[in-house]
XYZ file of C-alpha atoms in Angstrom:
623
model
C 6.368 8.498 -27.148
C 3.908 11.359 -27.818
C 0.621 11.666 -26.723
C -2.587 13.171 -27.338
C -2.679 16.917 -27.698
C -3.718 17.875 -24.599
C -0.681 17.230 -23.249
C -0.002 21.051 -23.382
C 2.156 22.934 -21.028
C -0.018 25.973 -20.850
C -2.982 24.180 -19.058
C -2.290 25.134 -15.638
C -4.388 24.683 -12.520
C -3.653 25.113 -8.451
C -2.936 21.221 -6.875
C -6.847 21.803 -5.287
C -8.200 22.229 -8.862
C -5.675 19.011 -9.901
C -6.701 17.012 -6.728
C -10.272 17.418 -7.182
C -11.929 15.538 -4.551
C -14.848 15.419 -1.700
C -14.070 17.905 0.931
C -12.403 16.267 4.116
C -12.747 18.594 7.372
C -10.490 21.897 6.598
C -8.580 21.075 9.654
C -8.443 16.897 9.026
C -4.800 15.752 10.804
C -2.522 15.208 7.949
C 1.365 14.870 7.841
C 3.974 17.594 7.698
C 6.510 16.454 4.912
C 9.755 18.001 4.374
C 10.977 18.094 0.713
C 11.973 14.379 0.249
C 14.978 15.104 -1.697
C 16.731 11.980 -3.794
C 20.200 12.697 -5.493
C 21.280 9.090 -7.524
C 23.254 8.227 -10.379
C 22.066 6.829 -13.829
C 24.928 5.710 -15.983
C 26.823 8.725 -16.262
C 24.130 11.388 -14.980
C 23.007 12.611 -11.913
C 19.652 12.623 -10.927
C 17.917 14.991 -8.145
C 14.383 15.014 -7.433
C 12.105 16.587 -4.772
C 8.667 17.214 -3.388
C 6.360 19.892 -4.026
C 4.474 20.643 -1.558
C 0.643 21.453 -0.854
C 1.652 24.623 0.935
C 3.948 25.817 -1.937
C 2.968 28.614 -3.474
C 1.853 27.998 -7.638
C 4.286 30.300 -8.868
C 7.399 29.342 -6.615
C 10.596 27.959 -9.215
C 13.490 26.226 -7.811
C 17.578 26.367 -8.486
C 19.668 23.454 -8.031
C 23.563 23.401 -7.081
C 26.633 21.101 -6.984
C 28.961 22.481 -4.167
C 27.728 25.886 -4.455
C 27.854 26.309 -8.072
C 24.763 26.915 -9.786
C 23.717 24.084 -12.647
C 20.187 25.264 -14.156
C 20.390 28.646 -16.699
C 16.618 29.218 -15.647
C 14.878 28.596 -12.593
C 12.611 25.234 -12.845
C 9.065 25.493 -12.903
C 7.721 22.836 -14.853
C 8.992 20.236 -12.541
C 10.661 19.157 -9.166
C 13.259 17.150 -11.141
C 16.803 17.540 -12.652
C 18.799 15.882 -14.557
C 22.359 16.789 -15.507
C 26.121 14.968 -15.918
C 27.318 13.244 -12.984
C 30.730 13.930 -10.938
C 32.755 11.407 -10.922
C 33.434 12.557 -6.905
C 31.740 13.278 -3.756
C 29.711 16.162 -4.486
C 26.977 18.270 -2.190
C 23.906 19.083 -4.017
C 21.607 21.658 -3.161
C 18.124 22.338 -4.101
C 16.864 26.519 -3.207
C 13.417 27.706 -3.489
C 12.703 31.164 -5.611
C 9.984 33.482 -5.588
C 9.663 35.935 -8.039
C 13.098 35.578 -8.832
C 14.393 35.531 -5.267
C 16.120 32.532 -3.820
C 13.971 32.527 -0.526
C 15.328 32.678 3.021
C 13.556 29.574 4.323
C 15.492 26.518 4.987
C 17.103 24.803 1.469
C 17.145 21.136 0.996
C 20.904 19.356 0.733
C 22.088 15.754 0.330
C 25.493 14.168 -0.464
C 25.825 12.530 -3.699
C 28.720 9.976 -3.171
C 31.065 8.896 -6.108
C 30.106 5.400 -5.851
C 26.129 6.050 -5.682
C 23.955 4.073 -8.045
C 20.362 3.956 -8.986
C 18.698 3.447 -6.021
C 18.805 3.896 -2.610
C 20.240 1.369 -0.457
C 19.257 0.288 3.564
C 21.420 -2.327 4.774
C 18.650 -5.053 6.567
C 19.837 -6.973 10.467
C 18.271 -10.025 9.387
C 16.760 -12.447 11.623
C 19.060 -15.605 12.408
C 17.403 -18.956 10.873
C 15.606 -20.840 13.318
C 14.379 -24.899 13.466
C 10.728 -25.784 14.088
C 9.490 -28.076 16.690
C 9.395 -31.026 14.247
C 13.490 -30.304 13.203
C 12.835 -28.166 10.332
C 14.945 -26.133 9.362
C 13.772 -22.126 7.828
C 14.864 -18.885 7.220
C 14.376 -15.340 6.910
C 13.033 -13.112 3.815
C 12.018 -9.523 3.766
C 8.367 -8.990 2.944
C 5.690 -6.257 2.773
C 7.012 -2.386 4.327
C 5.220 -0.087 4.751
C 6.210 4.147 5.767
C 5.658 6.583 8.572
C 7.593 9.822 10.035
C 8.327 8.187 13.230
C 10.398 10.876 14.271
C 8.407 13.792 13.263
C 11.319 15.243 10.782
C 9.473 15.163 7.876
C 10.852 12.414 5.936
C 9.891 8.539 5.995
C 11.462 5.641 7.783
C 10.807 2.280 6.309
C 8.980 -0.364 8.757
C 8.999 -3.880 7.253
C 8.243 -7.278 8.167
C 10.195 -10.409 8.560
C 8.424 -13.408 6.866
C 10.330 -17.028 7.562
C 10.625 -19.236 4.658
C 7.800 -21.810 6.135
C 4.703 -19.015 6.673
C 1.454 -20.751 5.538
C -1.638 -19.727 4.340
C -4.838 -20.294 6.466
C -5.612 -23.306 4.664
C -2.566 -25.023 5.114
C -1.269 -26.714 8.559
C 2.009 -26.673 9.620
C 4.692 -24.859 12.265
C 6.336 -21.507 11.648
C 8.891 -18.974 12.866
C 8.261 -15.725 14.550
C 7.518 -12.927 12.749
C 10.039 -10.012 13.447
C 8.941 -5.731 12.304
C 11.917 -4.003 11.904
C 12.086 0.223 11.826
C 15.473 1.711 9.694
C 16.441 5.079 8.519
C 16.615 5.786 4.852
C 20.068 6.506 5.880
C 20.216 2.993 6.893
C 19.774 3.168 10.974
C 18.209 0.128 12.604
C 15.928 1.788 14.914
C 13.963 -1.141 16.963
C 12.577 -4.749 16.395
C 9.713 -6.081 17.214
C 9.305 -9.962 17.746
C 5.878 -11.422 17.816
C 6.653 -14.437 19.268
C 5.929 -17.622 18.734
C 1.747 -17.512 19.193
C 1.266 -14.778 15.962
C 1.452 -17.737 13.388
C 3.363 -16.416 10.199
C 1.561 -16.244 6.525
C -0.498 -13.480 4.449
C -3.197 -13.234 6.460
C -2.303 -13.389 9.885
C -0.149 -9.833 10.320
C -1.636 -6.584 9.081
C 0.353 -3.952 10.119
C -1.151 0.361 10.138
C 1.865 2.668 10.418
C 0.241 6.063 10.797
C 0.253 9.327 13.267
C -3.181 8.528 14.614
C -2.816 10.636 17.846
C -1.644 13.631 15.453
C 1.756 14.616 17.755
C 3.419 14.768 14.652
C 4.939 11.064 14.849
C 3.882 7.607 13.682
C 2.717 4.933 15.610
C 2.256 0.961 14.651
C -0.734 -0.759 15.435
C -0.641 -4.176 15.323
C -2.120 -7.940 16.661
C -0.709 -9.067 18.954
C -0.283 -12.355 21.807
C 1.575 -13.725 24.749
C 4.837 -13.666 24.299
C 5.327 -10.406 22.009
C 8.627 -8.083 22.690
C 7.833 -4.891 22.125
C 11.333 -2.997 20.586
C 12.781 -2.299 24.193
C 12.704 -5.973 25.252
C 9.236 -6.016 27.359
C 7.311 -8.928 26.847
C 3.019 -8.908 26.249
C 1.172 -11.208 28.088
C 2.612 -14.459 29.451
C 6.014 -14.965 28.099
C 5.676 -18.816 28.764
C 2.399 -19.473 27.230
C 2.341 -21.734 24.320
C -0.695 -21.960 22.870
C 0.674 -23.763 19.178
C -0.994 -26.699 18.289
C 0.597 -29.913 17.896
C -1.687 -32.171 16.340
C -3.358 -32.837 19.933
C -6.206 -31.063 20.417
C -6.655 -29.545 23.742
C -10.231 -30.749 25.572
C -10.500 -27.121 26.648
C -11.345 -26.196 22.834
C -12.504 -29.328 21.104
C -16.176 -28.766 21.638
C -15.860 -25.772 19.694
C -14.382 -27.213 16.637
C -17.381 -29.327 15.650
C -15.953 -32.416 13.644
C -13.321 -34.525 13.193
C -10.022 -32.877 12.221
C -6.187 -33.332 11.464
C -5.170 -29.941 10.210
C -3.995 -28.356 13.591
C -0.258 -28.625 13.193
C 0.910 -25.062 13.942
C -2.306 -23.794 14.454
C -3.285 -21.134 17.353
C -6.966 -21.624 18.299
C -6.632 -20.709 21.667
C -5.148 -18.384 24.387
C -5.420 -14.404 24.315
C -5.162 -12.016 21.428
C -3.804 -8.948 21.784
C -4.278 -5.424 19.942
C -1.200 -2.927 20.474
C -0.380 0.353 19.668
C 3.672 0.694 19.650
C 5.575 3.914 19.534
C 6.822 4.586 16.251
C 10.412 6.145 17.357
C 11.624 3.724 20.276
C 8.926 -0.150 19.305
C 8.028 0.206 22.850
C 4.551 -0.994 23.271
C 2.186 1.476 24.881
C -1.215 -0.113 25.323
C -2.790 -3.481 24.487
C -6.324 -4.265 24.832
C -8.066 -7.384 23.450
C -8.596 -8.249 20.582
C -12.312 -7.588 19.055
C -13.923 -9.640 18.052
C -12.308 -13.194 19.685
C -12.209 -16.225 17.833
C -14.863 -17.554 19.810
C -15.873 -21.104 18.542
C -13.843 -21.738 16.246
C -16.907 -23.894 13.610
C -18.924 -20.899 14.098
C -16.550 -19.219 11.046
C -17.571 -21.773 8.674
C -14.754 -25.068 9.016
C -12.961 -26.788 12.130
C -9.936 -26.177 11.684
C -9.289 -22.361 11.989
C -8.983 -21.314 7.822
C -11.366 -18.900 8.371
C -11.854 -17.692 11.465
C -7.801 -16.106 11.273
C -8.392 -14.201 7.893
C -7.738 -10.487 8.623
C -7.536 -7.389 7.490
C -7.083 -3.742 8.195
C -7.370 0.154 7.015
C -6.771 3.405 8.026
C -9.613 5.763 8.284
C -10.768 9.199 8.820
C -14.174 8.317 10.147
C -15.187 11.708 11.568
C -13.298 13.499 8.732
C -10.524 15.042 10.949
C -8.770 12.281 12.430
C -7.816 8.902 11.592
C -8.808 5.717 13.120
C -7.456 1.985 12.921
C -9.854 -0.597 11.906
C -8.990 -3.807 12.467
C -11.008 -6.420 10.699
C -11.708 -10.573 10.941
C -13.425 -12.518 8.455
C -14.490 -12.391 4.951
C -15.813 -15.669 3.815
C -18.546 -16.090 6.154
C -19.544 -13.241 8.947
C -17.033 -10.041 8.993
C -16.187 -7.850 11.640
C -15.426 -4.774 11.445
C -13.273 -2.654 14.673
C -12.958 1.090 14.435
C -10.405 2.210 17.302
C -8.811 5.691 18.388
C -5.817 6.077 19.495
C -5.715 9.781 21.692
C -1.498 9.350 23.000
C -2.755 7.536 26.175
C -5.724 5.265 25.202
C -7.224 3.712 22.555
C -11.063 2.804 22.822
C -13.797 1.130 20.465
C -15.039 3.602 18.149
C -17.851 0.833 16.859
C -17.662 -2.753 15.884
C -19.611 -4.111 12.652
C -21.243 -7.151 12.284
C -21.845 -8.403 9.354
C -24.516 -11.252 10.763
C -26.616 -8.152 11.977
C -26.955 -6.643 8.667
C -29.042 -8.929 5.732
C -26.736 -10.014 2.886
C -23.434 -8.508 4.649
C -22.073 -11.883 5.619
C -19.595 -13.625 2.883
C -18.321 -10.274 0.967
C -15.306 -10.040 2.127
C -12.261 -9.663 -0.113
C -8.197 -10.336 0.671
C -7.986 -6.097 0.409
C -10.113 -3.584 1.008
C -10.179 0.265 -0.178
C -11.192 3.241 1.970
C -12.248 7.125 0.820
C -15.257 9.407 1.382
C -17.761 7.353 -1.390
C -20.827 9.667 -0.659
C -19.277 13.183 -0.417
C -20.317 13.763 3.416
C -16.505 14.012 4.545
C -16.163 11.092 5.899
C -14.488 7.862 4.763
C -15.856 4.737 4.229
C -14.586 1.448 3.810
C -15.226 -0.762 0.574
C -14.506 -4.342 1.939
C -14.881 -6.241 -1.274
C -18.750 -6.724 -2.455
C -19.589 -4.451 0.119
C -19.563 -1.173 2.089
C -19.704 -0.159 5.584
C -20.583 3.562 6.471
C -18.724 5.956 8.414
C -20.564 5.233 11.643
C -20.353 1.624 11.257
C -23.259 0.596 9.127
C -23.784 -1.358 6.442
C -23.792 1.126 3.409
C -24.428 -1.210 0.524
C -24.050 -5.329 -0.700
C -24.002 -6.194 -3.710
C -24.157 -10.078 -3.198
C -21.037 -11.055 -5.034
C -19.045 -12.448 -2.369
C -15.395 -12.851 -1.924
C -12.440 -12.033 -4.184
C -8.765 -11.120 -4.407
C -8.417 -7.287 -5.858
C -9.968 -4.273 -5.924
C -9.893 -0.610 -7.619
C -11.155 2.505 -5.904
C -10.583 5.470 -8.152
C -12.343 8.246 -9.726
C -12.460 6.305 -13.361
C -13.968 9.187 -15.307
C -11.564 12.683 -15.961
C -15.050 15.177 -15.599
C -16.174 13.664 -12.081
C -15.283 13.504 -8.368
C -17.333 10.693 -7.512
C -15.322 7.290 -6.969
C -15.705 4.002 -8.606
C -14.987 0.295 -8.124
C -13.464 -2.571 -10.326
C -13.224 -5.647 -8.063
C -13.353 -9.397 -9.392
C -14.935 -12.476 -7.562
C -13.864 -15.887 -7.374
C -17.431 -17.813 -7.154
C -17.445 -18.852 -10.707
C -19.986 -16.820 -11.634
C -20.383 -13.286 -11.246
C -16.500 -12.760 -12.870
C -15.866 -9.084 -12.514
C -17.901 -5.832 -11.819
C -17.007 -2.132 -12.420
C -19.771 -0.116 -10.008
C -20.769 3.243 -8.533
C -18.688 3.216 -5.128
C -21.291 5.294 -3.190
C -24.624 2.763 -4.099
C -22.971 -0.424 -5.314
C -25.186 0.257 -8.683
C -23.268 -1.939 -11.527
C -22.552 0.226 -14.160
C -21.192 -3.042 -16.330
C -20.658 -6.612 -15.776
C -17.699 -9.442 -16.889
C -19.539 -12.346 -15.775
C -17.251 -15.400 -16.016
C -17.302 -19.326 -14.633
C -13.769 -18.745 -13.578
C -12.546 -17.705 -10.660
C -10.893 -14.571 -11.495
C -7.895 -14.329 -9.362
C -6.405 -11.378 -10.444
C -7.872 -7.528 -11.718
C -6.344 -4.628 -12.018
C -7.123 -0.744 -13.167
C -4.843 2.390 -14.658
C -4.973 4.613 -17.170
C -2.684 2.654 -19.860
C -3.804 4.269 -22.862
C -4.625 7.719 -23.576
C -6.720 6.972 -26.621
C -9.469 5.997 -24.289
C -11.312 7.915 -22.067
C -10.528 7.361 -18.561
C -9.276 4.375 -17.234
C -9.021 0.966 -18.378
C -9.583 -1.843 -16.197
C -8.680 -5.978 -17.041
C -8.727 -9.004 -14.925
C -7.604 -13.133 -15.388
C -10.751 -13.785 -17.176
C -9.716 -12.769 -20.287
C -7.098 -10.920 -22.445
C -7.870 -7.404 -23.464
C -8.976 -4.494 -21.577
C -12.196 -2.478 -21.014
C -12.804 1.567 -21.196
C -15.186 3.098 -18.846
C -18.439 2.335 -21.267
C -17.684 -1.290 -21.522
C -15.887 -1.493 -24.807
C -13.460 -4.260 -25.102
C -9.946 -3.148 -26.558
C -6.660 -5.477 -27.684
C -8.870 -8.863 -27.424
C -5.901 -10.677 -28.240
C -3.393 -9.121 -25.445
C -2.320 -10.955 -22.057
C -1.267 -7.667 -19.614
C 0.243 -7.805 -16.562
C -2.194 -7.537 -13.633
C -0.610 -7.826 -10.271
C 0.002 -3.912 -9.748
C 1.322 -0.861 -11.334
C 3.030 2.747 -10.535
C 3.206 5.860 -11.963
C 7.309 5.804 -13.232
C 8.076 7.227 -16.532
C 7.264 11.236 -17.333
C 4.206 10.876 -18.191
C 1.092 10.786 -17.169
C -0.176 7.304 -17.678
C 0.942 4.184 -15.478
C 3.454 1.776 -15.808
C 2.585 -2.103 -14.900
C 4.506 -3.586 -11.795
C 4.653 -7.032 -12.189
C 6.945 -10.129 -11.345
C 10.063 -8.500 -10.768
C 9.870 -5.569 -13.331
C 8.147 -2.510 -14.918
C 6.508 -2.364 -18.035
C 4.640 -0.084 -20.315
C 1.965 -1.102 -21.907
C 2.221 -0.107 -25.911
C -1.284 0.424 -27.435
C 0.026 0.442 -30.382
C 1.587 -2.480 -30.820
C -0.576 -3.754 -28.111
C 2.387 -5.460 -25.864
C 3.914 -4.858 -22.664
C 7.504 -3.046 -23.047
C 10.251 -4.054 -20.757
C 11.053 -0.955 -18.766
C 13.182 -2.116 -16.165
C 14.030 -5.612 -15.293
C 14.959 -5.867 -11.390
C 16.120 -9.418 -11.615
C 19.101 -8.091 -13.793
C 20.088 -6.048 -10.226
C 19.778 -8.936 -7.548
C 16.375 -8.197 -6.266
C 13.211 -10.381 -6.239
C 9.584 -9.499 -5.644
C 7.628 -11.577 -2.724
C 4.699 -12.949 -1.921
C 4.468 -16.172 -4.328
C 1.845 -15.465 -7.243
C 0.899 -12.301 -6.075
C 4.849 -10.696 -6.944
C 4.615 -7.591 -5.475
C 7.344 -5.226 -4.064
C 7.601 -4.592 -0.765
C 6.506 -1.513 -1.201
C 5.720 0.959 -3.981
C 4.600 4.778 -3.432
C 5.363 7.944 -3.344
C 7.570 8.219 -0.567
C 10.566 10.576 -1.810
C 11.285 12.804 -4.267
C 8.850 14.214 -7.193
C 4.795 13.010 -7.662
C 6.614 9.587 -9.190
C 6.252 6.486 -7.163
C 9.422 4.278 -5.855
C 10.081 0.937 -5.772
C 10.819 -1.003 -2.288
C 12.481 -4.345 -3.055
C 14.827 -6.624 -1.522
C 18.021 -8.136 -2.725
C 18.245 -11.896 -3.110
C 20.191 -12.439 -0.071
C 17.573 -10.033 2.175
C 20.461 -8.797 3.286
C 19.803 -4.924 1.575
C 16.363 -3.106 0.940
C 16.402 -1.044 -2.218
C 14.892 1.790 -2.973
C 14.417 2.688 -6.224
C 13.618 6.204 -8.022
C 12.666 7.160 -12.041
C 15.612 8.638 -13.472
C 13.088 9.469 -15.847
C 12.594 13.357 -16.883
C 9.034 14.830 -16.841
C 7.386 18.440 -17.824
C 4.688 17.663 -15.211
C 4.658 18.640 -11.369
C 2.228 17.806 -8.776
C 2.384 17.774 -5.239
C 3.170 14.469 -3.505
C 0.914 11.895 -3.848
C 1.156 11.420 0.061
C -0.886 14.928 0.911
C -3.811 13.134 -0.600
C -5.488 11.375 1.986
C -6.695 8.687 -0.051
C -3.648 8.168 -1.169
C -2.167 8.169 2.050
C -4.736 5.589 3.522
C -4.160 3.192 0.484
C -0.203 3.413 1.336
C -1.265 2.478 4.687
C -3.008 -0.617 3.632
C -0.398 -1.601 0.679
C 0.611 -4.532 3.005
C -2.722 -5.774 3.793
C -3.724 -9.191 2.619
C -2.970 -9.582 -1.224
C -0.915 -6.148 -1.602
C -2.893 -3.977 -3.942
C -1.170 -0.349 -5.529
C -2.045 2.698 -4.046
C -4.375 5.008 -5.196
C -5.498 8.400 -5.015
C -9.170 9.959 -4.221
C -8.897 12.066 -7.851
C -8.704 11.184 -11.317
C -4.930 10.945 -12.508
C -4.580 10.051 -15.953
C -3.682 11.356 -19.678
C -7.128 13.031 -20.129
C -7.671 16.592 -18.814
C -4.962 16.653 -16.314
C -3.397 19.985 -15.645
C -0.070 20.575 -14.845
C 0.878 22.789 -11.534
């Protein structure tokens, strides 16, 4: 499918000039990635892909070998990609480096490619044994959201992912669950550690947000996660008081009934008392090497706005680099009424309160929460901030901006427009009124306005077609999609809207929806079936929301994968384009933006990443 015509090979530009963004510290902590390398099999080709890096030099070419025999005539330059016919054997493929027509000395990149290898990569899961719930029911085991870190400081990614049972709950609904298990495996398929959370983290969507990320900056990842009494960390110590249960039956406790005001019966399963824990674990080995309380606590329970605990237990979390060199953790409770806000450092030995917002302190802060957040440097003074739904809090923990329009369940942060730097928002509301808003992420100031008397549920943004400048952006509302100005295209067009990834060899993005990748035709105006994952075994999860347990750049060119599970949950997949391109870029992880968004992929209602730059059909150079 051609596109426009400047889609030239001869614009050129260095990955700074590509990655166009405000200036982080020149010394901000980021990771050190090794080349990612991917060799699979498509049909009857063989595909190899690998990561440029931000430290390559603009001029450096590559070779690529099957057990030692050269296959490229010329050395590749337009891309970190390969495509050629595939063995039909065990073969040992080789990617070399060249510099002015020198194979360099440094280390070279190598992976098997078996005879049986298909089109994706595959990690066999442990899963968690079924369990039975105080009332005799009976549940099991799924794998959920994932999320990445280099917990061994090699270079490459492991995969940490979470163990949802088959009875977690939303906030709203009663009702007992399982424990909720993080697991840590090797692309190569090595079960590193689990982590159990025991039986007082209640399971569901909003009760576990998870930040893998090297926050101490010794070269490894930790996780940072909630925790309670009764947590084992990966080496079998226990948090807290391994006998305390503090579920609720249906009985409620005298200790904590005068702060639920009210009469209520929706406590089953429910933990509104007892501790709560915040612990950083090592990323390497699970164990857990410091817990601290919780901030802020519950406290009385009515004070969040119902008796019954829906709201007080809605969290969230981000990664941040709120001084511009290093990253923080901010751990975050509440959305629908007051929000808190709690930026902590983690140094190797301790982690301490950076500062904690509150909303309640700040006029028309309270109630603009969303299920996801977004985090970047919005004002261009190298710091990040974080965009939690109809408003922003600062860098130093103030308020930044509201804009009033309270709650809702996805948000955009990207720079929409190909000739600027500065960042914008697309985030819809569910109050049955102010419908969707696209807006200047430094000031809040609403460049245009969907209203709508439904609540939008769903929104998303990408540059889908390249006859429009910029991105697009569409939500539930209605059918169609907008351009940057406003304008209204394919009126008559339902597109999907739960997520999307950059897959094909282009330069637009694909839509990731229920089980599959499509690409939106503007032409015909319909989504084209790309790849179907339900043909393969695999599901999405998370109900309506069908998302993949994680997609990002994590291996291989600037393409995004695809982290899904088999049916079974027995087998994670991981799945890479065998798509050919004429573009190169480095990875999408050396953008920090990126990065962060990666980070919070598994964060309430699982949003795509996205990066601190315009990416997208208009004006974007090739390296």
């Amino acid at each position: 499918m051609l596109l426009r015509s400047f889609f030239i090979a001869t614009l050129m530009a260095t990955a700074s000039q590509a990655m166009a963004q405000p200036a982080y510290a020149p010394d901000i902590q980021k990771e050190q990635l090794g080349r990612g390398m991917t060799c699979l099999r498509e049909g009857d080709s063989l595909v190899v892909s690998w990561r440029l890096l931000e430290s390559d030099d603009k001029d450096i070419s590559f070779h690529v070998y099957q057990d030692g025999q050269r296959l490229n005539t010329a050395p590749i330059q337009d891309a970190t990609f390969f495509k050629a016919p595939a063995p039909q054997r065990d073969v040992q493929m080789e990617v070399r480096m060249v510099k002015d027509g020198q194979e360099s000395a440094m280390p070279h990149c190598t992976k098997t490619l078996k005879a049986d290898a298909k089109d994706y990569l595959a990690i066999p899961l442990s899963k968690p044994a079924d369990g039975v719930t105080p009332d005799g029911r009976r549940y099991t085991y799924s794998a959920n959201d994932a999320s990445v870190g280099d917990v061994d400081g090699d270079g490459e990614y492991e995969i940490i992912l979470k163990w949802d049972p088959s009875n977690a709950h939303d906030n709203s609904h009663e009702g007992y669950t399982g424990n909720v298990y993080i697991d840590c495996y090797k692309t190569t398929g090595e079960h590193l550690w689990r982590i159990d959370l025991g039986k007082n983290i209640r399971a569901g969507a909003h009760y576990t947000q998870f930040l893998v990320y090297d926050f101490d900056g010794n070269g490894r990842a930790e996780l940072i996660v909630k925790t309670a009494d009764g947590t084992v960390d990966g080496t079998g110590q226990v948090i807290g008081d391994a006998q305390a249960n503090w579920v609720m039956d249906g009985n409620i406790p005298k200790q904590i009934s005068g702060k639920m005001e009210g009469k209520t019966t929706h406590v089953v399963g429910r933990i509104l008392q007892g501790p709560e824990y915040l612990t950083v674990f090592d990323g390497l080995t699970g164990k857990a090497l410091q817990t601290v309380d919780y901030q802020p606590p519950r406290g009385n329970v009515s004070d969040w706005g119902d008796n019954y605990g829906n709201r007080c237990d809605r969290f969230l979390a981000a990664v941040a680099y709120l001084d511009g060199k290093k990253p923080s953790a901010v751990m975050c409770r509440g959305y629908y009424t007051k929000s808190y806000l709690a930026a902590y450092d983690w140094d190797g030995t301790n982690l301490t309160l950076r500062w904690l917002f509150d909303s309640q302190k700040e006029k028309g802060y309270s109630g603009q929460g969303n299920h996801n957040l977004r985090v970047g440097d919005v004002d261009g003074d190298g710091c990040d901030e974080i965009t939690y739904g109809s408003m922003a809090v600062d860098h130093d923990g103030t308020g930044l901006y509201t804009t009033r329009m309270g709650h809702g369940d996805a948000i955009h942060q990207f720079a929409f427009y190909p000739d600027s730097t500065q960042l914008q928002i697309w985030d819809v509301h569910e109050n049955k009124k102010d419908g969707s808003d696209f807006r200047d992420a430094r000031t809040g100031r609403i460049i245009f306005q969907i209203p709508s008397k439904e609540d939008v549920g769903r929104g998303m943004a990408a540059d889908i077609d390249p006859t429009n400048y910029g991105l697009e952006m569409w939500s539930s509302s209605q059918r169609g999609y907008f351009d940057v100005k406003g304008n209204l295209h394919a009126p008559q067009a339902w597109i999907p809207m739960n997520s999307a990834v950059w897959w094909d060899g282009d330069l637009l993005r694909e839509l990731l929806d229920r089980n599959a990748i499509q690409k939106w035709n503007w032409t015909t105006q319909k989504a084209d079936m790309m790849k179907d994952f339900r043909t393969e075994d695999c599901t999405f999860n998370n109900g309506t929301k069908q998302n993949p347990c994680l997609s990002a750049d994590i291996l291989g060119d600037w393409r995004e994968e695809v982290v899904v599970r088999n049916q079974q949950s027995t087998e994670l997949r991981i799945y890479s384009t065998p798509h050919s391109t004429s573009y190169r870029f480095p990875s999408f992880m050396s953008d920090t933006p990126y990065r962060i968004s990666v980070a919070t992929e598994n964060v309430g209602y699982n949003q795509p990443p996205e990066p601190g730059f315009y990416f997208g059909s208009d004006k974007m150079p090739n390296r």
